[in-house]
CSV table of C-alpha atoms in Angstrom, one decimal:
chain,number,residue,atom,x,y,z
A,165,MET,CA,29.8,-10.1,4.4
A,166,GLU,CA,29.4,-13.9,4.6
A,167,ARG,CA,28.2,-16.2,1.9
A,168,ALA,CA,24.7,-17.8,2.4
A,169,ASP,CA,24.3,-21.3,1.1
A,170,SER,CA,20.6,-20.9,0.5
A,171,VAL,CA,17.7,-18.4,0.3
A,172,GLU,CA,16.4,-19.7,3.6
A,173,ALA,CA,19.7,-19.2,5.3
A,174,ALA,CA,20.1,-15.7,3.8
A,175,VAL,CA,16.7,-14.5,5.2
A,176,ASP,CA,17.3,-16.2,8.5
A,177,LYS,CA,20.7,-14.4,8.8
A,178,LEU,CA,19.1,-11.1,7.9
A,179,ILE,CA,16.6,-11.5,10.7
A,180,ALA,CA,19.3,-12.6,13.2
A,181,LEU,CA,21.5,-9.7,12.4
A,182,TYR,CA,18.7,-7.2,12.7
A,183,SER,CA,17.6,-8.7,16.0
A,184,ALA,CA,21.1,-8.6,17.3
A,185,SER,CA,21.4,-4.9,16.4
A,186,CYS,CA,18.2,-4.1,18.2
A,187,GLU,CA,19.2,-6.0,21.3
A,188,LYS,CA,22.6,-4.3,21.3
A,189,ALA,CA,20.9,-0.9,21.0
A,190,ARG,CA,18.8,-1.6,24.1
A,191,GLU,CA,21.8,-2.8,26.0
A,192,VAL,CA,23.9,0.2,25.1
A,193,LEU,CA,21.2,2.8,25.9
A,194,GLN,CA,20.7,1.1,29.3
A,195,SER,CA,24.4,0.8,30.2
A,196,GLY,CA,25.4,4.2,28.9
A,197,ALA,CA,28.4,2.7,26.9
A,198,PHE,CA,27.4,4.9,24.0
A,199,GLU,CA,30.6,4.2,22.0
A,200,ASP,CA,29.3,0.6,21.5
A,201,TYR,CA,26.4,1.9,19.5
A,202,GLU,CA,28.7,1.7,16.5
A,203,GLN,CA,27.7,-2.0,16.3
A,204,VAL,CA,24.0,-1.2,15.9
A,205,ARG,CA,23.7,-1.4,12.1
A,206,TYR,CA,21.1,-2.4,9.5
A,207,PRO,CA,21.7,-5.8,7.8
A,208,LYS,CA,22.7,-5.9,4.1
A,209,ILE,CA,22.2,-8.5,1.4
A,210,SER,CA,24.1,-8.7,-1.8
A,211,VAL,CA,23.2,-11.0,-4.7
A,212,THR,CA,25.8,-11.4,-7.5
A,213,VAL,CA,24.2,-12.5,-10.8
A,214,LYS,CA,27.2,-14.3,-12.4
A,215,GLN,CA,26.0,-14.4,-15.9
A,216,TRP,CA,23.0,-12.9,-17.7
A,217,HIS,CA,20.8,-14.9,-20.1
A,218,PRO,CA,17.3,-14.7,-21.4
A,219,ILE,CA,14.6,-16.2,-19.2
A,220,ASP,CA,10.9,-17.1,-19.7
A,221,ARG,CA,9.2,-13.9,-21.1
A,222,ALA,CA,6.2,-14.6,-18.8
A,223,GLU,CA,8.2,-14.0,-15.6
A,224,PRO,CA,6.8,-10.9,-13.9
A,225,PHE,CA,9.8,-10.3,-11.7
A,226,GLY,CA,13.1,-12.0,-10.6
A,227,TYR,CA,14.9,-10.9,-13.7
A,228,VAL,CA,17.7,-8.4,-14.5
A,229,ASP,CA,19.0,-6.6,-17.5
A,230,GLU,CA,22.7,-7.6,-16.9
A,231,ALA,CA,24.9,-9.5,-14.7
A,232,GLY,CA,26.4,-7.8,-11.6
A,233,VAL,CA,25.9,-7.1,-7.9
A,234,TYR,CA,22.5,-6.2,-6.7
A,235,SER,CA,22.2,-5.2,-3.0
A,236,ALA,CA,19.9,-3.8,-0.4
A,237,GLU,CA,20.1,-2.5,3.2
A,238,LEU,CA,17.0,-3.7,5.0
A,239,SER,CA,15.0,-2.9,8.0
A,240,ARG,CA,12.5,-5.3,9.7
A,241,PRO,CA,13.4,-8.4,7.7
A,242,ASP,CA,11.3,-10.4,10.1
A,243,LEU,CA,8.2,-8.4,8.9
A,244,MET,CA,9.1,-9.0,5.3
A,245,GLN,CA,10.5,-12.5,5.5
A,246,SER,CA,7.9,-14.3,3.3
A,247,TYR,CA,8.3,-11.6,0.6
A,248,LEU,CA,12.1,-11.8,0.7
A,249,ARG,CA,12.1,-15.5,0.4
A,250,LYS,CA,9.8,-15.5,-2.6
A,251,GLN,CA,11.8,-12.8,-4.4
A,252,LEU,CA,15.1,-14.3,-3.8
A,253,GLU,CA,13.9,-17.7,-4.9
A,254,CYS,CA,12.7,-16.3,-8.1
A,255,LEU,CA,16.0,-14.5,-8.8
A,256,THR,CA,18.2,-17.5,-7.9
A,257,ASN,CA,16.0,-19.9,-9.9
A,258,ASN,CA,16.4,-17.7,-13.0
A,259,TYR,CA,20.2,-17.1,-12.7
A,260,ASP,CA,23.3,-18.6,-11.2
A,261,CYS,CA,23.7,-16.4,-8.1
A,262,GLU,CA,25.9,-15.9,-5.1
A,263,ILE,CA,24.2,-14.5,-2.0
A,264,GLU,CA,26.1,-12.7,0.8
A,265,VAL,CA,24.7,-11.3,4.0
A,266,GLY,CA,26.3,-9.1,6.6
A,267,TYR,CA,26.1,-5.7,8.4
A,268,SER,CA,25.9,-2.5,6.3
A,269,ASP,CA,27.7,0.7,7.2
A,270,THR,CA,24.4,2.4,8.2
A,271,ARG,CA,23.6,2.7,11.9
A,272,ILE,CA,20.0,2.3,13.1
A,273,PRO,CA,18.6,5.4,14.8
A,274,PRO,CA,17.2,4.3,18.2
A,275,GLU,CA,13.9,6.0,17.4
A,276,TYR,CA,13.2,3.1,15.0
A,277,ILE,CA,13.9,0.3,17.5
A,278,ASP,CA,11.0,-1.2,19.5
A,279,GLY,CA,11.4,-1.2,23.3
A,280,VAL,CA,13.8,1.7,23.5
A,281,GLU,CA,13.0,3.9,26.4
A,282,GLY,CA,14.5,7.0,28.0
A,283,LEU,CA,15.7,8.3,24.6
A,284,SER,CA,15.1,11.9,25.4
A,285,GLU,CA,17.5,11.7,28.3
A,286,VAL,CA,20.1,10.1,26.1
A,287,ARG,CA,19.7,12.8,23.5
A,288,ARG,CA,20.4,15.5,26.0
A,289,SER,CA,23.7,13.8,27.0
A,290,VAL,CA,26.7,15.5,25.3
A,291,SER,CA,28.6,12.2,25.6
A,292,SER,CA,26.2,10.4,23.3
A,293,ALA,CA,25.9,13.0,20.6
A,294,ALA,CA,28.6,11.6,18.3
A,295,SER,CA,27.7,7.9,18.9
A,296,ILE,CA,23.9,7.8,18.7
A,297,PRO,CA,22.6,8.5,15.1
A,298,ARG,CA,19.6,10.6,14.7
A,299,PRO,CA,16.9,9.8,12.1
A,300,THR,CA,18.0,11.7,9.0
A,301,LEU,CA,15.6,12.7,6.2
A,302,ASP,CA,18.7,12.8,3.9
A,303,GLU,CA,18.2,9.0,3.7
A,304,VAL,CA,14.4,9.2,3.2
A,305,HIS,CA,13.7,9.4,-0.5
A,306,ASP,CA,12.4,7.5,-3.5
A,307,ALA,CA,15.4,7.6,-5.8
A,308,ILE,CA,15.2,3.9,-6.4
A,309,VAL,CA,11.4,3.8,-7.1
A,310,ASP,CA,11.7,6.9,-9.4
A,311,GLY,CA,14.6,5.5,-11.4
A,312,ASP,CA,17.4,7.9,-10.4
A,313,TRP,CA,20.3,7.6,-12.9
A,314,ASP,CA,23.1,7.5,-10.2
A,315,VAL,CA,21.3,4.8,-8.2
A,316,PHE,CA,21.0,2.5,-11.2
A,317,HIS,CA,24.6,3.2,-12.5
A,318,ALA,CA,26.4,2.6,-9.2
A,319,ALA,CA,28.8,-0.3,-8.7
A,320,GLU,CA,26.0,-2.1,-6.8
A,321,LYS,CA,22.5,-1.9,-8.3
A,322,PRO,CA,19.4,-1.8,-6.2
A,323,LEU,CA,17.7,-5.0,-5.2
A,324,PHE,CA,14.7,-3.6,-3.2
A,325,HIS,CA,12.7,-0.5,-3.7
A,326,PHE,CA,13.5,1.4,-0.5
A,327,GLY,CA,16.4,2.2,1.8
A,328,PRO,CA,16.1,1.2,5.4
A,329,GLN,CA,15.3,4.6,6.9
A,330,ARG,CA,12.7,5.2,4.2
A,331,PHE,CA,11.1,1.9,5.3
A,332,ASP,CA,11.3,2.7,9.0
A,333,ILE,CA,9.8,6.2,8.7
A,334,ALA,CA,7.0,4.8,6.6
A,335,CYS,CA,6.2,2.1,9.2
A,336,ALA,CA,6.2,4.8,11.9
A,337,ARG,CA,3.9,7.0,9.9
A,338,ILE,CA,1.4,4.2,9.3
A,339,GLN,CA,1.2,3.7,13.0
A,340,HIS,CA,1.0,7.5,13.6
A,341,TYR,CA,-1.9,7.9,11.2
A,342,THR,CA,-3.8,4.7,11.8
A,343,GLY,CA,-3.0,4.1,15.5
A,344,ILE,CA,-1.9,0.5,14.9
A,345,THR,CA,1.5,-1.0,14.3
A,346,VAL,CA,2.3,-2.3,10.8
A,347,ASP,CA,2.5,-6.0,11.9
A,348,THR,CA,-1.2,-6.8,11.0
A,349,VAL,CA,-1.5,-4.8,7.7
A,350,GLN,CA,-2.8,-7.3,5.2
A,351,LYS,CA,-1.7,-7.7,1.6
A,352,PHE,CA,-5.0,-6.5,0.1
A,353,ILE,CA,-5.9,-2.9,1.0
A,354,LEU,CA,-9.2,-1.0,0.6
A,355,PHE,CA,-9.3,2.8,0.9
A,356,THR,CA,-12.5,4.8,1.7
A,357,ASN,CA,-13.5,8.2,2.9
A,358,TYR,CA,-16.4,7.1,5.1
A,359,ASP,CA,-17.0,5.8,8.7
A,360,MET,CA,-20.0,4.0,7.3
A,361,HIS,CA,-17.9,1.9,5.0
A,362,VAL,CA,-15.6,1.0,7.9
A,363,ARG,CA,-18.7,0.1,10.0
A,364,GLU,CA,-19.9,-2.2,7.3
A,365,PHE,CA,-16.4,-3.8,7.0
A,366,VAL,CA,-16.4,-4.4,10.8
A,367,ALA,CA,-19.9,-6.0,10.5
A,368,PHE,CA,-18.6,-8.2,7.7
A,369,GLY,CA,-15.5,-9.2,9.8
A,370,ILE,CA,-17.7,-10.1,12.8
A,371,GLU,CA,-19.9,-12.2,10.6
A,372,GLN,CA,-16.8,-14.0,9.1
A,373,LEU,CA,-15.2,-14.7,12.5
A,374,LEU,CA,-18.5,-16.4,13.6
A,375,ASN,CA,-18.3,-18.6,10.6
A,376,ASP,CA,-16.5,-21.8,11.3
A,377,ASP,CA,-15.4,-22.1,7.7
A,378,SER,CA,-13.9,-18.6,7.5
A,379,ARG,CA,-10.3,-18.1,6.5
A,380,TYR,CA,-10.1,-15.1,8.8
A,381,THR,CA,-8.7,-15.5,12.3
A,382,ALA,CA,-8.9,-12.0,13.8
A,383,LEU,CA,-10.2,-8.5,13.4
A,384,GLN,CA,-7.7,-5.8,14.4
A,385,LEU,CA,-9.7,-2.6,15.3
A,386,PRO,CA,-8.5,1.0,15.2
A,387,ASN,CA,-8.5,1.2,19.0
A,388,ALA,CA,-5.8,-1.5,19.0
A,389,GLN,CA,-8.2,-4.1,20.2
A,390,LYS,CA,-7.8,-7.5,18.6
A,391,ILE,CA,-11.0,-9.6,18.3
A,392,THR,CA,-11.1,-13.3,17.6
A,393,ALA,CA,-14.1,-15.7,17.4
A,394,ARG,CA,-13.7,-16.6,21.0
A,395,ASP,CA,-14.0,-12.9,22.0
A,396,LEU,CA,-17.3,-12.6,20.2
A,397,GLN,CA,-19.2,-15.1,22.5
A,398,GLY,CA,-21.8,-13.2,24.4
A,399,VAL,CA,-20.8,-9.8,23.0
A,400,ASP,CA,-23.3,-7.3,21.5
A,401,ALA,CA,-22.2,-7.1,17.9
A,402,GLN,CA,-23.8,-3.7,17.3
A,403,GLN,CA,-21.9,-2.3,20.3
A,404,LEU,CA,-18.7,-3.8,18.9
A,405,LYS,CA,-19.3,-2.1,15.6
A,406,ASP,CA,-19.7,1.2,17.3
A,407,VAL,CA,-16.6,0.7,19.4
A,408,GLY,CA,-14.7,-0.8,16.5
A,409,ILE,CA,-14.7,2.3,14.4
A,410,ALA,CA,-14.0,4.7,17.2
A,411,SER,CA,-10.5,6.2,16.9
A,412,LYS,CA,-8.6,9.3,17.8
A,413,TYR,CA,-6.3,8.8,14.8
A,414,GLN,CA,-6.6,10.6,11.5
A,415,MET,CA,-6.9,7.4,9.3
A,416,PRO,CA,-8.7,4.7,11.2
A,417,ARG,CA,-7.7,1.2,10.0
A,418,ILE,CA,-9.3,-2.2,10.3
A,419,ASP,CA,-7.3,-5.4,9.5
A,420,LEU,CA,-9.3,-8.6,8.8
A,421,VAL,CA,-6.5,-11.0,9.4
A,422,THR,CA,-5.5,-14.3,7.9
A,423,PRO,CA,-2.6,-16.5,9.1
A,424,ASN,CA,-0.5,-15.8,6.1
A,425,GLY,CA,-1.4,-12.1,5.8
A,426,ASP,CA,-3.5,-12.3,2.7
A,427,GLY,CA,-6.5,-10.9,4.4
A,428,VAL,CA,-8.1,-7.4,3.8
A,429,THR,CA,-7.2,-4.1,5.4
A,430,MET,CA,-9.5,-1.1,5.2
A,431,ILE,CA,-8.4,2.4,5.9
A,432,ASN,CA,-10.5,5.6,6.1
A,433,ILE,CA,-8.0,8.0,4.5
A,434,GLY,CA,-10.2,11.0,4.7
A,435,VAL,CA,-10.7,13.5,1.9
A,436,GLY,CA,-8.2,14.7,-0.7
A,437,PRO,CA,-5.3,13.7,-2.9
A,438,SER,CA,-2.7,14.7,-0.3
A,439,ASN,CA,-4.1,12.1,2.2
A,440,ALA,CA,-4.2,9.5,-0.6
A,441,LYS,CA,-0.5,10.2,-1.4
A,442,THR,CA,0.5,10.2,2.3
A,443,ILE,CA,-0.8,6.8,3.1
A,444,THR,CA,0.2,5.1,-0.1
A,445,ASP,CA,3.7,6.5,0.1
A,446,CYS,CA,3.9,4.6,3.4
A,447,LEU,CA,2.1,1.4,2.7
A,448,ALA,CA,4.1,0.8,-0.5
A,449,VAL,CA,7.1,-0.3,1.6
A,450,LEU,CA,5.2,-3.3,2.8
A,451,ARG,CA,4.7,-4.5,-0.9
A,452,PRO,CA,1.0,-5.1,-0.8
A,453,GLU,CA,-0.5,-7.3,-3.5
A,454,ALA,CA,-3.2,-4.7,-4.5
A,455,TRP,CA,-5.1,-1.6,-3.3
A,456,ILE,CA,-8.5,-0.4,-4.4
A,457,MET,CA,-10.3,2.9,-3.8
A,458,ILE,CA,-14.0,2.6,-2.9
A,459,GLY,CA,-15.5,6.1,-2.6
A,460,HIS,CA,-18.2,8.4,-4.0
A,461,CYS,CA,-18.0,10.6,-7.1
A,462,ALA,CA,-19.9,13.1,-9.1
A,463,GLY,CA,-21.4,11.6,-12.2
A,464,LEU,CA,-21.0,13.6,-15.4
A,465,ASP,CA,-23.4,11.8,-17.7
A,466,ALA,CA,-27.1,12.9,-17.6
A,467,ARG,CA,-28.1,9.3,-18.1
A,468,MET,CA,-26.6,8.3,-14.7
A,469,ARG,CA,-28.6,7.8,-11.5
A,470,ILE,CA,-27.6,8.3,-7.9
A,471,GLY,CA,-26.1,5.0,-6.7
A,472,ASP,CA,-24.7,3.9,-10.1
A,473,LEU,CA,-21.2,2.4,-10.0
A,474,ILE,CA,-18.2,3.6,-11.9
A,475,LEU,CA,-15.3,1.2,-12.5
A,476,GLY,CA,-12.4,3.4,-13.4
A,477,ASN,CA,-10.6,2.3,-16.5
A,478,ALA,CA,-8.6,5.6,-17.1
A,479,TYR,CA,-7.4,8.4,-15.0
A,480,GLN,CA,-7.4,12.1,-15.8
A,481,ARG,CA,-5.0,13.7,-13.3
A,482,HIS,CA,-5.9,17.2,-12.0
A,483,ASP,CA,-4.8,16.3,-8.4
A,484,HIS,CA,-1.2,17.7,-8.9
A,485,VAL,CA,0.4,16.0,-5.8
A,486,LEU,CA,2.4,13.6,-7.9
A,487,ASP,CA,3.3,15.8,-10.8
A,488,SER,CA,6.9,16.1,-9.8
A,489,HIS,CA,7.3,12.3,-9.7
A,490,LEU,CA,5.1,11.3,-12.7
A,491,PRO,CA,4.7,13.6,-15.6
A,492,VAL,CA,1.0,14.3,-16.2
A,493,ASP,CA,1.3,13.1,-19.8
A,494,LEU,CA,2.4,9.7,-18.7
A,495,PRO,CA,-0.5,7.3,-19.1
A,496,ILE,CA,-1.7,5.5,-16.0
A,497,PRO,CA,-3.3,2.3,-17.4
A,498,ALA,CA,-6.0,0.3,-15.8
A,499,VAL,CA,-4.9,-3.1,-14.4
A,500,PRO,CA,-7.0,-5.7,-16.3
A,501,GLU,CA,-6.7,-8.3,-13.5
A,502,ILE,CA,-8.3,-5.9,-11.1
A,503,GLN,CA,-10.9,-4.7,-13.5
A,504,ARG,CA,-12.1,-8.2,-14.4
A,505,THR,CA,-12.3,-9.2,-10.7
A,506,LEU,CA,-14.2,-6.1,-9.7
A,507,GLU,CA,-16.6,-6.6,-12.6
A,508,LYS,CA,-17.3,-10.2,-11.6
A,509,SER,CA,-17.8,-9.2,-8.0
A,510,VAL,CA,-20.4,-6.5,-8.9
A,511,LYS,CA,-22.2,-8.9,-11.1
A,512,LYS,CA,-22.4,-11.5,-8.3
A,513,ILE,CA,-23.6,-9.0,-5.7
A,514,TYR,CA,-26.1,-7.1,-8.0
A,515,GLY,CA,-27.1,-9.8,-10.4
A,516,ASP,CA,-28.9,-8.7,-13.6
A,517,GLU,CA,-29.1,-5.2,-12.3
A,518,GLU,CA,-25.3,-4.9,-12.9
A,519,GLU,CA,-25.7,-4.2,-16.6
A,520,SER,CA,-27.5,-1.0,-16.1
A,521,LEU,CA,-26.0,-0.1,-12.7
A,522,MET,CA,-22.3,-0.2,-13.6
A,523,ARG,CA,-20.2,1.4,-16.3
A,524,THR,CA,-16.5,1.7,-16.9
A,525,GLY,CA,-15.1,5.1,-17.6
A,526,THR,CA,-12.5,7.7,-17.0
A,527,VAL,CA,-12.2,9.1,-13.5
A,528,LEU,CA,-11.0,12.7,-13.2
A,529,SER,CA,-9.5,13.6,-9.8
A,530,THR,CA,-9.2,17.1,-8.6
A,531,GLY,CA,-7.6,18.8,-5.6
A,532,ASP,CA,-10.6,21.2,-5.4
A,533,ARG,CA,-13.6,19.9,-3.5
A,534,ASN,CA,-15.7,22.7,-4.9
A,535,TRP,CA,-14.7,22.3,-8.5
A,536,GLU,CA,-18.4,22.5,-9.6
A,537,TRP,CA,-18.7,26.0,-8.2
A,538,ASN,CA,-17.1,27.4,-11.3
A,539,SER,CA,-19.2,29.1,-13.9
A,540,PRO,CA,-20.9,27.0,-16.6
A,541,LYS,CA,-18.5,28.4,-19.2
A,542,GLU,CA,-15.4,27.6,-17.0
A,543,LEU,CA,-16.7,24.0,-16.5
A,544,TRP,CA,-17.3,23.7,-20.2
A,545,GLU,CA,-13.7,24.7,-21.0
A,546,TRP,CA,-12.3,22.5,-18.2
A,547,LEU,CA,-14.2,19.4,-19.4
A,548,ARG,CA,-14.2,20.0,-23.1
A,549,GLY,CA,-12.7,17.0,-24.9
A,550,SER,CA,-12.7,14.9,-21.7
A,551,THR,CA,-14.3,11.4,-21.6
A,552,ALA,CA,-14.5,11.6,-17.8
A,553,ALA,CA,-17.5,9.8,-16.4
A,554,ALA,CA,-16.8,10.8,-12.8
A,555,VAL,CA,-15.0,13.3,-10.7
A,556,ASP,CA,-13.5,12.6,-7.3
A,557,MET,CA,-10.5,13.7,-5.3
A,558,GLU,CA,-8.5,10.5,-4.5
A,559,SER,CA,-8.7,7.9,-7.3
A,560,CYS,CA,-6.1,9.2,-9.6
A,561,THR,CA,-3.6,9.6,-6.7
A,562,ILE,CA,-4.3,6.0,-5.6
A,563,ALA,CA,-3.8,4.8,-9.1
A,564,ALA,CA,-0.8,6.9,-10.0
A,565,ASN,CA,1.0,5.9,-6.8
A,566,GLY,CA,0.1,2.3,-7.4
A,567,TYR,CA,1.7,2.7,-10.9
A,568,ARG,CA,4.7,4.4,-9.4
A,569,TYR,CA,5.3,1.8,-6.7
A,570,ARG,CA,4.3,-1.2,-8.9
A,571,VAL,CA,1.3,-2.0,-6.7
A,572,PRO,CA,-1.8,-3.2,-8.7
A,573,TYR,CA,-4.6,-0.7,-8.2
A,574,GLY,CA,-8.3,-0.1,-9.0
A,575,THR,CA,-11.3,2.1,-8.4
A,576,LEU,CA,-14.9,1.3,-7.8
A,577,LEU,CA,-16.9,4.5,-7.2
A,578,ALA,CA,-20.6,5.1,-6.4
A,579,VAL,CA,-22.3,8.2,-7.9
A,580,SER,CA,-23.5,10.4,-5.1
A,581,ASP,CA,-24.5,13.5,-7.1
A,582,LEU,CA,-24.9,14.9,-10.6
A,583,PRO,CA,-23.8,18.5,-10.3
A,584,LEU,CA,-23.8,19.3,-14.0
A,585,HIS,CA,-27.4,18.1,-14.2
A,586,ALA,CA,-29.1,20.0,-11.3
A,587,VAL,CA,-28.6,17.2,-8.7
A,588,PRO,CA,-26.0,18.6,-6.3
A,589,LYS,CA,-25.0,16.7,-3.2
A,590,LEU,CA,-27.3,17.9,-0.4
A,591,PRO,CA,-27.7,16.5,3.1
A,592,ALA,CA,-31.1,14.7,2.9
A,593,ALA,CA,-30.5,13.1,-0.5
A,594,ALA,CA,-26.9,12.2,0.5
A,595,GLN,CA,-28.0,10.4,3.7
A,596,ALA,CA,-30.6,8.4,1.8
A,597,PHE,CA,-28.1,7.4,-0.8
A,598,TYR,CA,-25.5,6.4,1.8
A,599,SER,CA,-28.1,4.2,3.6
A,600,ASN,CA,-29.1,2.4,0.4
A,601,SER,CA,-25.6,1.8,-1.1
A,602,LYS,CA,-23.0,1.4,1.6
A,603,GLN,CA,-23.3,-2.3,2.3
A,604,ALA,CA,-23.3,-3.6,-1.3
A,605,HIS,CA,-20.5,-1.3,-2.3
A,606,VAL,CA,-18.2,-2.5,0.5
A,607,ILE,CA,-19.1,-6.2,-0.1
A,608,CYS,CA,-18.3,-5.9,-3.8
A,609,ALA,CA,-14.8,-4.7,-3.0
A,610,VAL,CA,-14.2,-7.2,-0.3
A,611,ARG,CA,-15.3,-10.1,-2.4
A,612,ALA,CA,-13.1,-8.9,-5.2
A,613,MET,CA,-10.1,-8.9,-2.9
A,614,GLU,CA,-11.0,-12.4,-1.7
A,615,ARG,CA,-11.1,-13.6,-5.3
A,616,LEU,CA,-7.7,-12.0,-6.0
A,617,ALA,CA,-6.2,-13.6,-2.8
A,618,LYS,CA,-7.0,-17.1,-4.1
A,619,HIS,CA,-4.7,-16.6,-7.1
A,620,PRO,CA,-2.3,-13.8,-6.3
A,621,GLU,CA,0.0,-14.9,-9.1
A,622,ARG,CA,-2.5,-13.5,-11.6
A,623,LEU,CA,-1.8,-10.0,-10.1
A,624,ARG,CA,1.9,-10.3,-10.5
A,625,THR,CA,1.8,-8.5,-13.8
A,626,ARG,CA,4.5,-7.3,-16.1
A,627,LYS,CA,2.3,-4.4,-17.0
A,628,LEU,CA,3.7,-2.2,-14.2
A,629,ARG,CA,7.3,-2.9,-14.8
A,630,ARG,CA,9.5,-0.2,-16.4
A,631,ALA,CA,11.4,-0.3,-19.6
A,632,ILE,CA,14.4,1.2,-17.7
A,633,GLY,CA,15.2,1.6,-14.0
A,634,GLU,CA,13.5,-1.7,-12.9
A,635,LEU,CA,14.3,-3.8,-10.0
A,636,PRO,CA,14.7,-7.6,-9.6
A,637,PHE,CA,12.1,-7.7,-6.8
A,638,ARG,CA,8.3,-7.3,-7.1
């Protein structure tokens, strides 16, 4: 490990070390000198906080509970460089620190290195078996995020939320599910269940790219096609919308890109809490600024109408997929900064109609799509005492994993049916509702994200930080 004289030098060194390792891996696999793969290692950064002292209570991150050594083994520091610089600057501004950078003891499995070919042949070679590491799930866990005792009481305390193989497999999974590499994922993320929302988002993106004053520079489509304003000249926009959402992948993704990555990404995650957990488990490694669910829900209040909006301000978890990570009795609070921004956005889009159209309320998420098929008595017992205004399948998972990963979250749902009041979701009515609501619903969420992107510091809230087991980095 070598001392770095500045934050800039430390991050540059991390990038250089990782790049050198990847180049060495390609060279070794091509030459067959497998014993040299020993040199292919993840870079490591250690920050020694020399003396603890109280800092400004308003600081949302960049603080520690005690002096000591805080370290992280990192993958893809090039992808995370702006984040790393910001976090290290906060920490070193708050305390007298010494930064050291070097190689860790952990070798990089070649499966996680771009440009490596012929790997299957290498794997079959007996001579390479001891030298070439395989991806191991033993190193893929959330012990840091979930506050494991041993992790936080080791000689070196964690600096970053994830180990390098946890980071790498998450990036690989994002590409696997969405079809696009992680490089263009933006800092503000919208989740939906519907192609129609993706289609409206593509239409919005095309409109923005044709606007000379737009902050957006490109539209990354699920088919891996990247569209710029120049590409739109003489192109049929409707045809592009149709092509744009076409994808053979499970969770089509659209990135509306800005130069500094603070644009908006939309992902059609499909239906169910398992899907919601899968994608947020992965996206969390990129440290997005916020994510919001825009979906449909069953309204539970007889005064509601189809198309009403529910702004989730509490989450009643019956989804179960995170029960082993977060006890069900642990409250998942609303994030006021997200709430206020969504509220303003709805008011701007809907005008005076907003007062009767939107309400805040508890969202209940279930893993059972046909929950309403229970008997009236069973439903009565299930909902007795609940203040839930809406039932869906994903919002609580999105919120709970946001809470768990310290990513600000929110939910803006549209009422698509009223099953307790003789208005079940049926095809004809559903299609009419979709046609009337989809554009405004999407634009409300996008405009909220744009407003948040103007002042991201307002989102860097202390509200998601833990009393114990917290990290210096955001």
